[in-house]
PDB file of C-alpha atoms in Angstrom:
ATOM      1  CA  MET A   1      81.401 -43.156 -59.546  1.00  0.00           C
ATOM      2  CA  ASP A   2      80.620 -40.529 -62.101  1.00  0.00           C
ATOM      3  CA  GLU A   3      76.916 -41.245 -61.859  1.00  0.00           C
ATOM      4  CA  ARG A   4      76.955 -40.754 -58.104  1.00  0.00           C
ATOM      5  CA  ALA A   5      78.875 -37.528 -58.441  1.00  0.00           C
ATOM      6  CA  GLU A   6      76.410 -36.288 -61.013  1.00  0.00           C
ATOM      7  CA  GLU A   7      73.483 -37.185 -58.741  1.00  0.00           C
ATOM      8  CA  ARG A   8      75.103 -35.348 -55.842  1.00  0.00           C
ATOM      9  CA  GLY A   9      75.729 -32.358 -58.066  1.00  0.00           C
ATOM     10  CA  ALA A  10      72.092 -32.343 -59.204  1.00  0.00           C
ATOM     11  CA  VAL A  11      70.861 -32.565 -55.588  1.00  0.00           C
ATOM     12  CA  MET A  12      73.180 -29.722 -54.524  1.00  0.00           C
ATOM     13  CA  GLN A  13      72.031 -27.650 -57.459  1.00  0.00           C
ATOM     14  CA  LYS A  14      68.356 -28.142 -56.461  1.00  0.00           C
ATOM     15  CA  LYS A  15      69.164 -27.126 -52.874  1.00  0.00           C
ATOM     16  CA  TRP A  16      70.871 -23.924 -54.061  1.00  0.00           C
ATOM     17  CA  VAL A  17      67.910 -23.072 -56.282  1.00  0.00           C
ATOM     18  CA  LYS A  18      65.494 -23.532 -53.362  1.00  0.00           C
ATOM     19  CA  LEU A  19      67.711 -21.446 -51.100  1.00  0.00           C
ATOM     20  CA  LEU A  20      67.869 -18.642 -53.666  1.00  0.00           C
ATOM     21  CA  CYS A  21      64.075 -18.792 -54.147  1.00  0.00           C
ATOM     22  CA  VAL A  22      63.597 -18.217 -50.424  1.00  0.00           C
ATOM     23  CA  ALA A  23      66.464 -15.805 -49.750  1.00  0.00           C
ATOM     24  CA  LEU A  24      65.991 -13.487 -52.744  1.00  0.00           C
ATOM     25  CA  PRO A  25      62.423 -12.353 -51.825  1.00  0.00           C
ATOM     26  CA  LEU A  26      63.493 -11.847 -48.206  1.00  0.00           C
ATOM     27  CA  LEU A  27      66.419  -9.718 -49.343  1.00  0.00           C
ATOM     28  CA  LEU A  28      64.182  -7.635 -51.602  1.00  0.00           C
ATOM     29  CA  MET A  29      61.620  -7.117 -48.798  1.00  0.00           C
ATOM     30  CA  THR A  30      64.234  -5.906 -46.351  1.00  0.00           C
ATOM     31  CA  MET A  31      65.581  -3.477 -48.915  1.00  0.00           C
ATOM     32  CA  GLY A  32      62.079  -2.132 -49.599  1.00  0.00           C
ATOM     33  CA  CYS A  33      61.359  -1.529 -45.902  1.00  0.00           C
ATOM     34  CA  GLY A  34      63.927   1.224 -45.589  1.00  0.00           C
ATOM     35  CA  GLU A  35      62.672   4.350 -43.830  1.00  0.00           C
ATOM     36  CA  GLU A  36      62.267   7.434 -45.949  1.00  0.00           C
ATOM     37  CA  VAL A  37      62.892  10.639 -44.073  1.00  0.00           C
ATOM     38  CA  ASN A  38      60.495  13.439 -44.931  1.00  0.00           C
ATOM     39  CA  PRO A  39      62.102  16.792 -44.160  1.00  0.00           C
ATOM     40  CA  ASP A  40      58.671  18.471 -43.686  1.00  0.00           C
ATOM     41  CA  THR A  41      57.583  16.326 -40.715  1.00  0.00           C
ATOM     42  CA  PRO A  42      58.165  17.795 -37.227  1.00  0.00           C
ATOM     43  CA  THR A  43      60.856  16.292 -35.074  1.00  0.00           C
ATOM     44  CA  THR A  44      60.764  15.498 -31.379  1.00  0.00           C
ATOM     45  CA  ALA A  45      62.604  18.739 -30.629  1.00  0.00           C
ATOM     46  CA  ASP A  46      59.920  20.735 -32.505  1.00  0.00           C
ATOM     47  CA  PHE A  47      57.193  18.964 -30.529  1.00  0.00           C
ATOM     48  CA  MET A  48      58.903  19.751 -27.202  1.00  0.00           C
ATOM     49  CA  LYS A  49      59.258  23.444 -28.151  1.00  0.00           C
ATOM     50  CA  GLU A  50      55.523  23.675 -28.992  1.00  0.00           C
ATOM     51  CA  ARG A  51      54.630  21.950 -25.743  1.00  0.00           C
ATOM     52  CA  GLU A  52      56.708  24.386 -23.664  1.00  0.00           C
ATOM     53  CA  ALA A  53      55.176  27.362 -25.500  1.00  0.00           C
ATOM     54  CA  LEU A  54      51.653  26.047 -24.803  1.00  0.00           C
ATOM     55  CA  ALA A  55      52.452  25.536 -21.114  1.00  0.00           C
ATOM     56  CA  ALA A  56      53.817  29.101 -20.888  1.00  0.00           C
ATOM     57  CA  ARG A  57      50.628  30.491 -22.489  1.00  0.00           C
ATOM     58  CA  THR A  58      48.344  28.623 -20.084  1.00  0.00           C
ATOM     59  CA  ARG A  59      50.389  29.851 -17.106  1.00  0.00           C
ATOM     60  CA  ALA A  60      50.111  33.420 -18.410  1.00  0.00           C
ATOM     61  CA  GLU A  61      46.322  33.064 -18.844  1.00  0.00           C
ATOM     62  CA  LYS A  62      45.929  31.702 -15.311  1.00  0.00           C
ATOM     63  CA  ALA A  63      48.034  34.532 -13.916  1.00  0.00           C
ATOM     64  CA  SER A  64      45.888  37.149 -15.686  1.00  0.00           C
ATOM     65  CA  LYS A  65      42.586  35.723 -14.299  1.00  0.00           C
ATOM     66  CA  PRO A  66      41.571  36.715 -10.756  1.00  0.00           C
ATOM     67  CA  THR A  67      42.003  33.741  -8.434  1.00  0.00           C
ATOM     68  CA  GLN A  68      39.446  32.739  -5.830  1.00  0.00           C
ATOM     69  CA  VAL A  69      40.682  31.217  -2.622  1.00  0.00           C
ATOM     70  CA  VAL A  70      38.729  28.104  -1.744  1.00  0.00           C
ATOM     71  CA  ALA A  71      38.595  27.067   1.897  1.00  0.00           C
ATOM     72  CA  GLY A  72      40.870  24.102   2.481  1.00  0.00           C
ATOM     73  CA  ALA A  73      42.842  24.589  -0.760  1.00  0.00           C
ATOM     74  CA  SER A  74      46.577  24.182  -0.453  1.00  0.00           C
ATOM     75  CA  ALA A  75      49.208  26.556  -1.795  1.00  0.00           C
ATOM     76  CA  ASP A  76      50.518  23.760  -3.986  1.00  0.00           C
ATOM     77  CA  SER A  77      47.421  23.964  -6.177  1.00  0.00           C
ATOM     78  CA  GLU A  78      48.903  27.023  -7.916  1.00  0.00           C
ATOM     79  CA  ASP A  79      51.795  24.890  -9.123  1.00  0.00           C
ATOM     80  CA  MET A  80      49.498  22.525 -10.969  1.00  0.00           C
ATOM     81  CA  GLU A  81      49.600  23.144 -14.705  1.00  0.00           C
ATOM     82  CA  THR A  82      46.092  21.870 -15.475  1.00  0.00           C
ATOM     83  CA  ASP A  83      42.928  21.480 -13.423  1.00  0.00           C
ATOM     84  CA  TYR A  84      40.718  18.978 -15.216  1.00  0.00           C
ATOM     85  CA  ALA A  85      37.754  19.191 -12.834  1.00  0.00           C
ATOM     86  CA  ALA A  86      37.499  22.990 -12.820  1.00  0.00           C
ATOM     87  CA  GLY A  87      34.491  23.019 -15.150  1.00  0.00           C
ATOM     88  CA  GLU A  88      32.554  20.463 -13.101  1.00  0.00           C
ATOM     89  CA  ARG A  89      32.906  21.975  -9.629  1.00  0.00           C
ATOM     90  CA  ASP A  90      29.566  23.802  -9.803  1.00  0.00           C
ATOM     91  CA  TYR A  91      27.488  20.687 -10.636  1.00  0.00           C
ATOM     92  CA  PHE A  92      25.753  18.801  -7.836  1.00  0.00           C
ATOM     93  CA  TYR A  93      23.580  15.729  -8.427  1.00  0.00           C
ATOM     94  CA  ASP A  94      20.032  16.118  -7.136  1.00  0.00           C
ATOM     95  CA  PRO A  95      18.274  12.723  -6.966  1.00  0.00           C
ATOM     96  CA  ARG A  96      14.825  14.134  -6.174  1.00  0.00           C
ATOM     97  CA  GLY A  97      12.232  13.038  -8.702  1.00  0.00           C
ATOM     98  CA  LYS A  98      14.684  10.744 -10.483  1.00  0.00           C
ATOM     99  CA  ARG A  99      14.694   6.982 -10.654  1.00  0.00           C
ATOM    100  CA  ASP A 100      17.361   5.149  -8.655  1.00  0.00           C
ATOM    101  CA  PRO A 101      19.838   4.004 -11.351  1.00  0.00           C
ATOM    102  CA  PHE A 102      20.821   0.909  -9.356  1.00  0.00           C
ATOM    103  CA  ARG A 103      17.279  -0.386  -8.815  1.00  0.00           C
ATOM    104  CA  SER A 104      16.007  -3.261 -10.924  1.00  0.00           C
ATOM    105  CA  PHE A 105      13.425  -2.539 -13.623  1.00  0.00           C
ATOM    106  CA  ARG A 106      11.304  -5.351 -12.181  1.00  0.00           C
ATOM    107  CA  PHE A 107      11.201  -3.678  -8.776  1.00  0.00           C
ATOM    108  CA  VAL A 108       7.694  -3.198  -7.349  1.00  0.00           C
ATOM    109  CA  GLU A 109       7.100  -0.203  -5.124  1.00  0.00           C
ATOM    110  CA  ASP A 110       6.119  -0.994  -1.559  1.00  0.00           C
ATOM    111  CA  GLY A 111       2.405  -0.366  -1.536  1.00  0.00           C
ATOM    112  CA  PRO A 112      -0.296  -1.405   0.861  1.00  0.00           C
ATOM    113  CA  LYS A 113       0.180  -5.050   1.697  1.00  0.00           C
ATOM    114  CA  GLU A 114      -2.532  -7.400   0.552  1.00  0.00           C
ATOM    115  CA  LYS A 115      -4.609  -8.954   3.276  1.00  0.00           C
ATOM    116  CA  GLU A 116      -4.013 -12.545   4.178  1.00  0.00           C
ATOM    117  CA  PHE A 117      -7.259 -14.332   3.357  1.00  0.00           C
ATOM    118  CA  GLY A 118      -6.340 -17.716   4.724  1.00  0.00           C
ATOM    119  CA  PRO A 119      -7.377 -20.944   3.018  1.00  0.00           C
ATOM    120  CA  LEU A 120     -10.785 -19.619   1.900  1.00  0.00           C
ATOM    121  CA  GLY A 121      -9.010 -16.968  -0.196  1.00  0.00           C
ATOM    122  CA  ASP A 122      -7.806 -19.673  -2.599  1.00  0.00           C
ATOM    123  CA  PHE A 123     -11.286 -20.449  -3.986  1.00  0.00           C
ATOM    124  CA  GLU A 124     -13.949 -18.697  -6.036  1.00  0.00           C
ATOM    125  CA  LEU A 125     -17.231 -18.157  -4.193  1.00  0.00           C
ATOM    126  CA  GLY A 126     -18.951 -20.554  -6.627  1.00  0.00           C
ATOM    127  CA  GLN A 127     -16.672 -23.353  -5.422  1.00  0.00           C
ATOM    128  CA  LEU A 128     -17.607 -22.863  -1.754  1.00  0.00           C
ATOM    129  CA  GLU A 129     -20.690 -24.386  -0.183  1.00  0.00           C
ATOM    130  CA  LEU A 130     -22.714 -23.053   2.753  1.00  0.00           C
ATOM    131  CA  SER A 131     -23.381 -26.008   5.054  1.00  0.00           C
ATOM    132  CA  ALA A 132     -24.899 -24.538   8.247  1.00  0.00           C
ATOM    133  CA  VAL A 133     -25.852 -21.180   9.771  1.00  0.00           C
ATOM    134  CA  ILE A 134     -26.200 -19.957  13.371  1.00  0.00           C
ATOM    135  CA  TRP A 135     -27.949 -16.674  12.733  1.00  0.00           C
ATOM    136  CA  ASP A 136     -30.256 -16.060  15.694  1.00  0.00           C
ATOM    137  CA  ALA A 137     -27.451 -15.113  18.077  1.00  0.00           C
ATOM    138  CA  SER A 138     -25.482 -12.032  19.129  1.00  0.00           C
ATOM    139  CA  ASN A 139     -22.537 -13.234  17.028  1.00  0.00           C
ATOM    140  CA  PRO A 140     -23.891 -15.089  13.947  1.00  0.00           C
ATOM    141  CA  ARG A 141     -21.641 -17.687  12.359  1.00  0.00           C
ATOM    142  CA  ALA A 142     -21.712 -19.925   9.292  1.00  0.00           C
ATOM    143  CA  LEU A 143     -20.056 -23.206   8.351  1.00  0.00           C
ATOM    144  CA  ILE A 144     -18.447 -23.135   4.874  1.00  0.00           C
ATOM    145  CA  LEU A 145     -17.157 -26.211   2.992  1.00  0.00           C
ATOM    146  CA  ASP A 146     -14.356 -25.966   0.427  1.00  0.00           C
ATOM    147  CA  PRO A 147     -14.203 -28.254  -2.664  1.00  0.00           C
ATOM    148  CA  GLY A 148     -12.015 -30.717  -0.732  1.00  0.00           C
ATOM    149  CA  GLY A 149     -14.672 -31.157   1.983  1.00  0.00           C
ATOM    150  CA  ARG A 150     -12.837 -29.221   4.710  1.00  0.00           C
ATOM    151  CA  SER A 151     -15.064 -26.991   6.825  1.00  0.00           C
ATOM    152  CA  TYR A 152     -14.437 -23.448   8.075  1.00  0.00           C
ATOM    153  CA  ILE A 153     -16.380 -21.211  10.434  1.00  0.00           C
ATOM    154  CA  VAL A 154     -16.875 -17.605   9.262  1.00  0.00           C
ATOM    155  CA  ARG A 155     -18.301 -14.539  10.993  1.00  0.00           C
ATOM    156  CA  GLU A 156     -19.380 -11.124   9.763  1.00  0.00           C
ATOM    157  CA  GLY A 157     -16.193  -9.350   8.634  1.00  0.00           C
ATOM    158  CA  SER A 158     -14.373 -12.588   7.696  1.00  0.00           C
ATOM    159  CA  GLN A 159     -12.386 -12.614   4.444  1.00  0.00           C
ATOM    160  CA  ILE A 160     -13.540 -15.158   1.869  1.00  0.00           C
ATOM    161  CA  GLY A 161     -13.012 -15.824  -1.856  1.00  0.00           C
ATOM    162  CA  LYS A 162     -10.389 -14.792  -4.407  1.00  0.00           C
ATOM    163  CA  ASN A 163     -11.869 -11.374  -5.186  1.00  0.00           C
ATOM    164  CA  ASN A 164     -11.266  -9.678  -1.822  1.00  0.00           C
ATOM    165  CA  GLY A 165     -14.606 -10.918  -0.521  1.00  0.00           C
ATOM    166  CA  GLN A 166     -15.846 -10.003   2.938  1.00  0.00           C
ATOM    167  CA  VAL A 167     -18.822 -11.456   4.808  1.00  0.00           C
ATOM    168  CA  ILE A 168     -21.192  -8.517   5.468  1.00  0.00           C
ATOM    169  CA  HIS A 169     -24.318 -10.352   6.675  1.00  0.00           C
ATOM    170  CA  ILE A 170     -25.257 -13.778   8.022  1.00  0.00           C
ATOM    171  CA  GLY A 171     -28.988 -14.439   8.028  1.00  0.00           C
ATOM    172  CA  ASP A 172     -31.463 -17.319   7.983  1.00  0.00           C
ATOM    173  CA  ASN A 173     -30.252 -19.753   5.306  1.00  0.00           C
ATOM    174  CA  LEU A 174     -27.951 -17.088   3.792  1.00  0.00           C
ATOM    175  CA  VAL A 175     -24.449 -15.581   3.879  1.00  0.00           C
ATOM    176  CA  LEU A 176     -23.985 -12.282   2.012  1.00  0.00           C
ATOM    177  CA  VAL A 177     -20.454 -11.579   0.700  1.00  0.00           C
ATOM    178  CA  LYS A 178     -19.258  -8.285  -0.791  1.00  0.00           C
ATOM    179  CA  GLU A 179     -16.548  -8.814  -3.449  1.00  0.00           C
ATOM    180  CA  THR A 180     -14.289  -6.009  -4.655  1.00  0.00           C
ATOM    181  CA  TYR A 181     -12.994  -6.069  -8.233  1.00  0.00           C
ATOM    182  CA  GLU A 182     -10.292  -3.837  -9.698  1.00  0.00           C
ATOM    183  CA  ASN A 183     -10.120  -3.186 -13.453  1.00  0.00           C
ATOM    184  CA  LEU A 184      -7.025  -2.334 -15.513  1.00  0.00           C
ATOM    185  CA  ALA A 185      -7.474   1.386 -14.887  1.00  0.00           C
ATOM    186  CA  GLY A 186      -7.292   0.787 -11.127  1.00  0.00           C
ATOM    187  CA  GLU A 187     -10.983   1.557 -10.537  1.00  0.00           C
ATOM    188  CA  GLN A 188     -12.719  -0.594  -7.942  1.00  0.00           C
ATOM    189  CA  THR A 189     -16.236  -1.978  -8.204  1.00  0.00           C
ATOM    190  CA  THR A 190     -18.146  -4.056  -5.669  1.00  0.00           C
ATOM    191  CA  LYS A 191     -20.640  -6.871  -6.066  1.00  0.00           C
ATOM    192  CA  ASP A 192     -22.813  -8.592  -3.454  1.00  0.00           C
ATOM    193  CA  VAL A 193     -22.908 -12.394  -3.743  1.00  0.00           C
ATOM    194  CA  GLU A 194     -25.273 -14.652  -1.808  1.00  0.00           C
ATOM    195  CA  LEU A 195     -24.298 -18.088  -0.528  1.00  0.00           C
ATOM    196  CA  ARG A 196     -27.351 -20.185   0.369  1.00  0.00           C
ATOM    197  CA  ILE A 197     -27.847 -23.608   1.888  1.00  0.00           C
ATOM    198  CA  ARG A 198     -28.833 -26.005  -0.882  1.00  0.00           C
ATOM    199  CA  LEU A 199     -32.344 -27.396  -0.964  1.00  0.00           C
ATOM    200  CA  SER A 200     -30.961 -30.924  -0.788  1.00  0.00           C
ATOM    201  CA  GLN A 201     -29.539 -30.020   2.621  1.00  0.00           C
ATOM    202  CA  GLY A 202     -32.833 -28.608   3.861  1.00  0.00           C
ATOM    203  CA  GLY A 203     -32.276 -24.982   2.864  1.00  0.00           C
TER     204      GLY A 203
END
């Protein structure tokens, strides 16, 4: 019996030691968190007095300035203590000459639309082949073959080739195309390119 009582006493003693180890620091922390009152700091009453004095000064300054009557202004506007937008009334936004702030940076200005060249506009002139020419007529025409073997009939003024080419002359065994190139500076240059019927085809 005595051994059990001693064991219980030892267990109880350990529990009290643990409880004191936890409770003592908590007690010391709560005692250290007490609020110290500094007599030099302003109180809420002092703050309210300063606020009322400032409001009285601003009212006196507004009363001493000449007031301008704005059309549509109500009489209640005099009762307002502060007018936050008074300094910004004279500013008006002028968008002329300025970029639209909501437009994407990748936006491309609407310029002259590129001409639709049709299927012959997908190829370089070197890839096209002149197959036949009807030149001794009031409206000369030529038969052009693309690399896939499809044939197209062109007339003077027809668009052809990737470089803004235009057929300017159809003659015996020949189609003359004027290509327009544009360099990085935006300057345009032209070049005349001849398409001829190949000798193997009787040209």
